[in-house]
């Protein structure tokens, strides 16, 4: 098989413009010098005043032994929209956790108060105040038994789960409407390096 495209140009000797350069622009023949961030400083007193002194002053040398403070990058961000579905899921899980904490706290509080004898003392006082010759009065200990207290607390926890989930989702919808008018909440975030 023979190559019919002809002779290939030598890329080592090519002096034309590179891709992205203008055809008429001429590059200087010397080496490339990137732009300097710091301009050439005047030579120190007693130094040589020639070109070597200017190049030595222009070269930035690192300081040794100097402690540098870490830079903190900051960014200002805006919460433009809160997704109602994700807000509903997160609020549902948080409200379930809060409901479980409420039931456990009520059980622990009831056990502590029962061990201290609060129910028997207060129950005896109430039964004497409400009792008569025919009846013994109101029995606080049977009314505030542990199963009844836990049932009541569980009902309150379930109602709280439903209400907190619904209110958080409604709050996300209201936030999205208000963020359309005023632009949302702006946050400034900082990153330590």
CSV table of N, CA and C in Angstrom, one decimal, residues 19-109:
chain,number,residue,atom,x,y,z
A,19,UNK,N,-2.0,27.4,15.9
A,19,UNK,CA,-3.5,27.6,16.0
A,19,UNK,C,-3.8,28.5,17.1
A,20,UNK,N,-4.7,29.4,16.9
A,20,UNK,CA,-5.2,30.4,17.9
A,20,UNK,C,-4.4,31.7,17.8
A,21,UNK,N,-3.4,31.8,17.0
A,21,UNK,CA,-2.6,33.0,16.8
A,21,UNK,C,-3.0,33.7,15.5
A,22,UNK,N,-2.9,35.0,15.4
A,22,UNK,CA,-3.1,35.7,14.2
A,22,UNK,C,-2.0,35.4,13.2
A,23,UNK,N,-2.4,35.4,11.9
A,23,UNK,CA,-1.4,35.1,10.9
A,23,UNK,C,-0.3,36.3,10.8
A,24,UNK,N,-0.8,37.5,11.0
A,24,UNK,CA,0.1,38.7,10.8
A,24,UNK,C,1.0,39.0,12.1
A,25,UNK,N,0.7,38.4,13.2
A,25,UNK,CA,1.4,38.8,14.4
A,25,UNK,C,2.8,38.0,14.4
A,26,UNK,N,3.8,38.8,14.8
A,26,UNK,CA,5.1,38.2,14.8
A,26,UNK,C,5.5,38.0,16.3
A,27,UNK,N,6.1,36.9,16.6
A,27,UNK,CA,6.5,36.7,18.0
A,27,UNK,C,8.0,37.1,18.0
A,28,UNK,N,8.4,37.7,19.2
A,28,UNK,CA,9.8,38.0,19.3
A,28,UNK,C,10.7,36.7,19.3
A,29,UNK,N,11.9,36.9,18.9
A,29,UNK,CA,12.8,35.7,18.8
A,29,UNK,C,13.3,35.2,20.1
A,30,UNK,N,13.2,35.9,21.2
A,30,UNK,CA,13.8,35.5,22.4
A,30,UNK,C,12.9,34.5,23.2
A,31,UNK,N,13.4,34.1,24.4
A,31,UNK,CA,12.6,33.1,25.1
A,31,UNK,C,11.3,33.8,25.7
A,32,UNK,N,10.4,33.0,26.1
A,32,UNK,CA,9.1,33.5,26.6
A,32,UNK,C,9.3,33.8,28.1
A,33,UNK,N,8.8,35.0,28.5
A,33,UNK,CA,8.9,35.5,29.9
A,33,UNK,C,7.4,35.7,30.3
A,34,UNK,N,6.9,34.9,31.3
A,34,UNK,CA,5.6,35.1,31.8
A,34,UNK,C,5.4,36.4,32.5
A,35,UNK,N,4.2,37.0,32.5
A,35,UNK,CA,4.1,38.3,33.2
A,35,UNK,C,4.4,38.1,34.7
A,36,UNK,N,5.0,39.1,35.3
A,36,UNK,CA,5.5,39.1,36.7
A,36,UNK,C,4.3,39.7,37.5
A,37,UNK,N,4.1,39.0,38.7
A,37,UNK,CA,3.1,39.5,39.6
A,37,UNK,C,3.6,40.7,40.4
A,38,UNK,N,4.9,40.8,40.6
A,38,UNK,CA,5.5,41.9,41.3
A,38,UNK,C,6.5,42.6,40.4
A,39,UNK,N,6.4,43.9,40.2
A,39,UNK,CA,7.3,44.6,39.3
A,39,UNK,C,8.7,44.6,39.9
A,40,UNK,N,9.6,45.0,39.0
A,40,UNK,CA,11.0,45.1,39.4
A,40,UNK,C,11.2,46.1,40.4
A,41,UNK,N,11.8,45.8,41.5
A,41,UNK,CA,12.1,46.7,42.6
A,41,UNK,C,13.4,47.4,42.4
A,42,UNK,N,13.6,48.6,43.0
A,42,UNK,CA,14.8,49.3,42.9
A,42,UNK,C,15.9,48.5,43.7
A,43,UNK,N,17.1,48.5,43.3
A,43,UNK,CA,18.1,47.7,44.0
A,43,UNK,C,18.4,48.4,45.3
A,44,UNK,N,18.8,47.6,46.3
A,44,UNK,CA,19.1,48.1,47.6
A,44,UNK,C,20.3,49.0,47.6
A,45,UNK,N,20.4,49.8,48.6
A,45,UNK,CA,21.5,50.8,48.7
A,45,UNK,C,22.8,50.0,48.8
A,46,UNK,N,23.7,50.4,48.0
A,46,UNK,CA,25.0,49.7,48.0
A,46,UNK,C,25.1,48.5,47.1
A,47,UNK,N,23.9,48.2,46.4
A,47,UNK,CA,23.9,47.1,45.4
A,47,UNK,C,24.4,47.6,44.1
A,48,UNK,N,24.5,46.7,43.2
A,48,UNK,CA,24.9,47.1,41.8
A,48,UNK,C,23.7,47.6,41.1
A,49,UNK,N,23.9,48.6,40.3
A,49,UNK,CA,22.8,49.2,39.6
A,49,UNK,C,22.6,48.7,38.2
A,50,UNK,N,23.2,47.6,37.8
A,50,UNK,CA,23.1,47.1,36.4
A,50,UNK,C,21.8,46.3,36.3
A,51,UNK,N,21.8,45.6,35.1
A,51,UNK,CA,20.7,44.7,34.8
A,51,UNK,C,20.7,43.5,35.8
A,52,UNK,N,21.8,43.1,36.2
A,52,UNK,CA,21.9,42.0,37.1
A,52,UNK,C,21.2,42.3,38.5
A,53,UNK,N,21.4,43.6,38.9
A,53,UNK,CA,20.8,44.0,40.2
A,53,UNK,C,19.3,44.1,40.0
A,54,UNK,N,18.8,44.5,38.9
A,54,UNK,CA,17.3,44.6,38.7
A,54,UNK,C,16.7,43.2,38.7
A,55,UNK,N,17.4,42.2,38.0
A,55,UNK,CA,16.9,40.9,37.9
A,55,UNK,C,16.9,40.2,39.3
A,56,UNK,N,17.9,40.5,40.1
A,56,UNK,CA,18.0,39.9,41.4
A,56,UNK,C,16.9,40.5,42.3
A,57,UNK,N,16.6,41.8,42.1
A,57,UNK,CA,15.5,42.4,42.9
A,57,UNK,C,14.1,41.9,42.5
A,58,UNK,N,14.0,41.6,41.2
A,58,UNK,CA,12.7,41.2,40.7
A,58,UNK,C,12.4,39.7,41.1
A,59,UNK,N,13.4,38.9,41.3
A,59,UNK,CA,13.1,37.5,41.7
A,59,UNK,C,12.6,37.5,43.2
A,60,UNK,N,11.5,36.9,43.4
A,60,UNK,CA,10.9,36.8,44.7
A,60,UNK,C,11.4,35.6,45.4
A,61,UNK,N,12.0,35.7,46.5
A,61,UNK,CA,12.5,34.5,47.2
A,61,UNK,C,11.6,34.3,48.4
A,62,UNK,N,11.4,33.0,48.7
A,62,UNK,CA,10.5,32.7,49.8
A,62,UNK,C,11.2,33.0,51.2
A,63,UNK,N,10.4,33.5,52.1
A,63,UNK,CA,10.9,33.8,53.4
A,63,UNK,C,11.0,32.5,54.2
A,64,UNK,N,12.1,32.4,55.0
A,64,UNK,CA,12.2,31.2,55.8
A,64,UNK,C,11.9,31.6,57.2
A,65,UNK,N,11.3,30.7,57.9
A,65,UNK,CA,11.0,30.9,59.3
A,65,UNK,C,9.8,31.7,59.6
A,66,UNK,N,9.1,32.3,58.6
A,66,UNK,CA,8.0,33.1,58.8
A,66,UNK,C,6.7,32.3,58.8
A,67,UNK,N,5.9,32.5,59.8
A,67,UNK,CA,4.6,31.7,59.9
A,67,UNK,C,3.5,32.4,59.1
A,68,UNK,N,2.9,31.7,58.3
A,68,UNK,CA,1.8,32.2,57.5
A,68,UNK,C,0.5,31.9,58.1
A,69,UNK,N,-0.4,32.8,58.2
A,69,UNK,CA,-1.8,32.5,58.7
A,69,UNK,C,-2.6,31.8,57.7
A,70,UNK,N,-3.4,30.8,58.0
A,70,UNK,CA,-4.2,30.2,57.0
A,70,UNK,C,-5.3,31.1,56.4
A,71,UNK,N,-5.4,31.0,55.1
A,71,UNK,CA,-6.4,31.8,54.4
A,71,UNK,C,-7.8,31.2,54.6
A,72,UNK,N,-8.7,32.1,54.7
A,72,UNK,CA,-10.1,31.6,54.8
A,72,UNK,C,-10.9,32.1,53.5
A,73,UNK,N,-11.4,31.1,52.8
A,73,UNK,CA,-12.1,31.5,51.6
A,73,UNK,C,-13.6,31.6,52.0
A,74,UNK,N,-14.2,32.7,51.5
A,74,UNK,CA,-15.6,33.0,51.8
A,74,UNK,C,-16.4,33.0,50.5
A,75,UNK,N,-17.6,32.6,50.6
A,75,UNK,CA,-18.5,32.6,49.5
A,75,UNK,C,-19.9,33.0,49.9
A,76,UNK,N,-20.5,33.9,49.2
A,76,UNK,CA,-21.9,34.3,49.5
A,76,UNK,C,-22.8,33.5,48.6
A,77,UNK,N,-23.7,32.7,49.2
A,77,UNK,CA,-24.7,31.9,48.5
A,77,UNK,C,-26.1,32.3,48.9
A,78,UNK,N,-27.0,32.0,48.0
A,78,UNK,CA,-28.4,32.3,48.2
A,78,UNK,C,-29.2,31.1,48.1
A,79,UNK,N,-30.1,30.8,49.1
A,79,UNK,CA,-31.0,29.7,49.1
A,79,UNK,C,-32.2,30.1,48.3
A,80,UNK,N,-32.2,29.7,47.0
A,80,UNK,CA,-33.2,30.2,46.1
A,80,UNK,C,-34.5,29.4,46.2
A,81,UNK,N,-34.4,28.1,46.5
A,81,UNK,CA,-35.6,27.2,46.6
A,81,UNK,C,-35.3,26.1,47.6
A,82,UNK,N,-36.4,25.7,48.3
A,82,UNK,CA,-36.3,24.6,49.2
A,82,UNK,C,-37.3,23.5,48.6
A,83,UNK,N,-36.8,22.4,48.3
A,83,UNK,CA,-37.6,21.3,47.7
A,83,UNK,C,-38.6,20.8,48.7
A,84,UNK,N,-39.9,20.9,48.5
A,84,UNK,CA,-40.9,20.5,49.5
A,84,UNK,C,-40.8,19.0,49.8
A,85,UNK,N,-40.5,18.2,48.8
A,85,UNK,CA,-40.5,16.8,49.1
A,85,UNK,C,-39.4,16.4,50.0
A,86,UNK,N,-38.2,17.0,49.8
A,86,UNK,CA,-37.1,16.7,50.8
A,86,UNK,C,-37.3,17.3,52.1
A,87,UNK,N,-37.9,18.5,52.2
A,87,UNK,CA,-38.3,19.0,53.5
A,87,UNK,C,-39.3,18.2,54.2
A,88,UNK,N,-40.2,17.6,53.5
A,88,UNK,CA,-41.2,16.7,54.1
A,88,UNK,C,-40.5,15.4,54.7
A,89,UNK,N,-39.6,14.8,53.9
A,89,UNK,CA,-38.9,13.6,54.4
A,89,UNK,C,-38.1,13.9,55.6
A,90,UNK,N,-37.3,15.0,55.6
A,90,UNK,CA,-36.5,15.3,56.7
A,90,UNK,C,-37.3,15.6,58.0
A,91,UNK,N,-38.3,16.4,57.8
A,91,UNK,CA,-39.2,16.8,58.9
A,91,UNK,C,-39.9,15.6,59.5
A,92,UNK,N,-40.3,14.7,58.6
A,92,UNK,CA,-41.0,13.4,59.1
A,92,UNK,C,-40.0,12.6,60.0
A,93,UNK,N,-38.8,12.4,59.5
A,93,UNK,CA,-37.9,11.7,60.3
A,93,UNK,C,-37.5,12.4,61.6
A,94,UNK,N,-37.3,13.7,61.6
A,94,UNK,CA,-37.0,14.4,62.8
A,94,UNK,C,-38.2,14.4,63.8
A,95,UNK,N,-39.4,14.5,63.3
A,95,UNK,CA,-40.5,14.5,64.2
A,95,UNK,C,-40.8,13.1,64.8
A,96,UNK,N,-40.4,12.0,64.0
A,96,UNK,CA,-40.5,10.7,64.6
A,96,UNK,C,-39.5,10.5,65.7
A,97,UNK,N,-38.3,11.0,65.5
A,97,UNK,CA,-37.3,11.0,66.6
A,97,UNK,C,-37.7,11.8,67.8
A,98,UNK,N,-38.3,12.9,67.6
A,98,UNK,CA,-38.8,13.7,68.7
A,98,UNK,C,-39.9,13.0,69.4
A,99,UNK,N,-40.8,12.3,68.7
A,99,UNK,CA,-41.9,11.6,69.3
A,99,UNK,C,-41.4,10.5,70.2
A,100,UNK,N,-40.4,9.7,69.7
A,100,UNK,CA,-39.8,8.7,70.5
A,100,UNK,C,-39.2,9.2,71.7
A,101,UNK,N,-38.5,10.3,71.6
A,101,UNK,CA,-37.9,11.0,72.8
A,101,UNK,C,-38.9,11.4,73.8
A,102,UNK,N,-40.1,11.9,73.3
A,102,UNK,CA,-41.2,12.3,74.2
A,102,UNK,C,-41.7,11.1,75.0
A,103,UNK,N,-41.9,10.0,74.3
A,103,UNK,CA,-42.4,8.8,75.0
A,103,UNK,C,-41.5,8.3,76.0
A,104,UNK,N,-40.2,8.2,75.7
A,104,UNK,CA,-39.2,7.7,76.6
A,104,UNK,C,-39.0,8.7,77.8
A,105,UNK,N,-39.1,10.0,77.6
A,105,UNK,CA,-38.9,11.0,78.6
A,105,UNK,C,-40.1,10.9,79.6
A,106,UNK,N,-41.4,10.6,79.0
A,106,UNK,CA,-42.5,10.5,79.9
A,106,UNK,C,-42.5,9.3,80.8
A,107,UNK,N,-42.0,8.2,80.2
A,107,UNK,CA,-41.8,6.9,81.0
A,107,UNK,C,-40.8,7.1,82.1
A,108,UNK,N,-39.7,7.7,81.8
A,108,UNK,CA,-38.6,7.9,82.8
A,108,UNK,C,-39.1,8.8,83.9
A,109,UNK,N,-39.8,9.9,83.5
A,109,UNK,CA,-40.3,10.9,84.5
A,109,UNK,C,-41.4,10.2,85.4
